[in-house]
Amino acid sequence: VLDTNNVSVANGLIVKYAGELIKAGKSHSEIIKGITIAIKKTKVFAIADNLTYAVKGGRVSKSKKIITDLLNAKPVMSIKKDGKLGPVGVIFGKKNITLKIFKYLNKQIKSEKKYNIAIGHCVNEKEAELLRKLLYEKHHNINSISVLEIGCALGVHTGPGTLAIALQEKLKV
């Protein structure tokens, strides 16, 4: 059992890479080493439509929700070094959120590296597909982008409208 210190969307990319290693006939120790590298090369960013569900789940205080609502702020969450999901940025406003997420992601994608990406959504497939289109149009170093529903644990704490994006540097098999 390996702890990925991650969430469903990123875990999918890690498991997919493990499958590639198995298909290539790698030994058990090579697969474990590869998965360990994949964990370090995979980042996730989650943006909830609002913090209602995080408050209901006890993850965020009501006062923080009030402040983000007043500022029209949407925290960008990611896995921190301690393995916990926490804020790493913020997106402001209610309009063109997907375009703002796209601009945020552009700062994370390095032109000299290749990526596999997974976009998870919670009842937000239209915006997930738009984000996929924008990423493919801008970046020619993306091997694949999967669009899928986010897992139940992340979904219950973030609620409808959430987008979660996992970036994984392309790894050798």
C-alpha positions in Angstrom: 0.0 0.0 0.0 1.4 3.4 -1.0 0.1 6.7 0.3 0.0 9.1 -2.7 -0.8 12.1 -0.4 -3.3 13.1 -3.2 -6.9 13.0 -4.3 -8.8 11.0 -6.9 -8.0 13.1 -10.0 -4.3 12.9 -9.4 -4.5 9.3 -8.2 -5.9 8.3 -11.6 -2.8 9.6 -13.4 -0.6 7.8 -10.9 -2.5 4.5 -11.4 -2.4 4.9 -15.2 1.4 5.3 -15.1 1.6 2.2 -12.8 -0.4 0.3 -15.4 2.1 1.4 -18.1 4.9 0.1 -16.0 3.2 -3.2 -15.5 2.4 -3.5 -19.3 6.1 -2.8 -20.0 7.0 -5.8 -17.9 8.8 -3.9 -15.1 9.6 -5.7 -11.9 7.8 -5.1 -8.6 10.6 -3.0 -7.3 10.8 -1.0 -10.5 7.0 -0.4 -10.4 7.2 0.8 -6.8 10.1 3.1 -7.6 8.2 4.5 -10.6 5.1 5.1 -8.6 7.1 6.9 -6.0 8.5 9.2 -8.7 5.1 9.7 -10.3 3.7 10.8 -6.9 6.4 13.6 -6.8 5.7 14.6 -10.4 1.9 14.9 -10.0 0.2 18.0 -8.7 -3.5 18.7 -8.3 -5.4 22.0 -8.1 -9.0 22.2 -7.0 -11.3 25.2 -7.3 -14.7 25.0 -5.7 -17.6 27.1 -6.9 -18.1 28.2 -3.3 -17.2 27.1 0.2 -20.7 25.9 1.3 -19.8 22.2 1.3 -16.4 22.8 2.9 -18.2 24.6 5.8 -20.8 21.8 6.1 -18.1 19.2 6.2 -16.2 21.1 8.9 -13.1 21.8 6.7 -13.6 25.6 6.6 -15.0 28.0 9.2 -18.1 30.0 8.5 -16.1 33.3 8.9 -13.7 32.3 6.0 -16.7 31.5 3.8 -18.2 34.9 4.6 -14.9 36.6 3.7 -14.5 34.7 0.4 -18.1 35.4 -0.5 -17.6 39.2 0.1 -14.5 39.2 -2.0 -15.9 37.0 -4.7 -12.8 34.8 -4.1 -12.4 31.2 -5.0 -9.4 29.6 -3.2 -7.2 27.4 -5.4 -6.4 24.3 -3.3 -3.6 21.9 -3.6 -1.8 19.2 -1.6 0.8 20.8 0.6 4.1 19.3 1.9 2.3 18.0 5.0 -0.1 15.9 2.7 -3.1 18.1 3.5 -5.3 20.0 1.0 -4.9 23.7 1.5 -5.0 27.0 -0.3 -2.1 27.9 -2.7 -3.8 30.7 -4.6 -7.0 32.6 -5.3 -9.2 33.4 -8.2 -11.5 36.5 -8.0 -14.8 37.1 -9.5 -17.9 35.2 -10.7 -17.5 35.6 -14.4 -15.2 33.7 -16.8 -14.0 31.4 -14.0 -12.8 28.7 -16.4 -10.7 31.3 -18.3 -9.2 32.4 -15.0 -8.4 28.8 -14.0 -6.8 28.4 -17.4 -4.6 31.4 -16.8 -3.6 30.1 -13.4 -2.7 26.7 -14.9 -0.6 28.4 -17.6 1.8 29.5 -14.9 2.1 25.9 -13.7 2.8 24.3 -17.1 6.5 24.6 -18.2 7.1 24.6 -22.0 10.1 22.4 -21.8 8.2 19.5 -20.1 5.5 17.2 -21.4 2.3 16.5 -19.4 -0.6 14.2 -18.9 -3.5 16.0 -17.4 -6.8 15.0 -15.8 -9.7 17.4 -15.3 -12.2 16.3 -12.7 -15.5 18.0 -12.3 -18.5 17.9 -10.0 -21.6 18.5 -12.1 -19.5 20.9 -14.3 -18.7 18.9 -17.4 -19.3 21.8 -19.8 -16.6 23.9 -18.1 -14.2 20.9 -17.8 -14.5 20.4 -21.6 -13.9 24.1 -22.2 -10.8 24.0 -20.0 -9.6 20.9 -21.9 -10.1 22.8 -25.3 -8.2 25.9 -24.0 -5.3 23.8 -22.7 -4.9 21.9 -26.0 -5.0 25.1 -28.0 -2.4 26.9 -26.0 0.0 24.1 -25.1 1.6 21.7 -27.6 3.5 19.8 -24.9 0.4 18.0 -23.5 0.2 14.3 -24.3 -3.4 13.7 -23.0 -6.2 15.3 -21.1 -8.9 13.2 -19.6 -12.2 14.6 -18.3 -13.9 12.7 -15.6 -16.1 13.1 -12.5 -14.2 13.8 -9.3 -14.2 11.2 -6.5 -16.8 11.2 -3.8 -14.5 12.4 -1.0 -13.4 15.5 -2.9 -16.9 16.1 -4.2 -18.6 16.0 -0.9 -16.2 18.6 0.5 -16.2 20.9 -2.5 -19.7 20.6 -4.0 -21.2 21.1 -7.4 -19.3 23.4 -9.8 -15.9 22.2 -8.6 -13.0 21.7 -11.1 -10.0 19.7 -10.0 -7.0 19.6 -12.4 -4.1 17.1 -12.0 -0.9 17.8 -13.9 1.7 15.0 -14.2 5.0 15.5 -15.9 5.4 12.8 -18.6 7.5 10.0 -17.1 9.6 7.4 -18.9 8.3 3.8 -18.9 
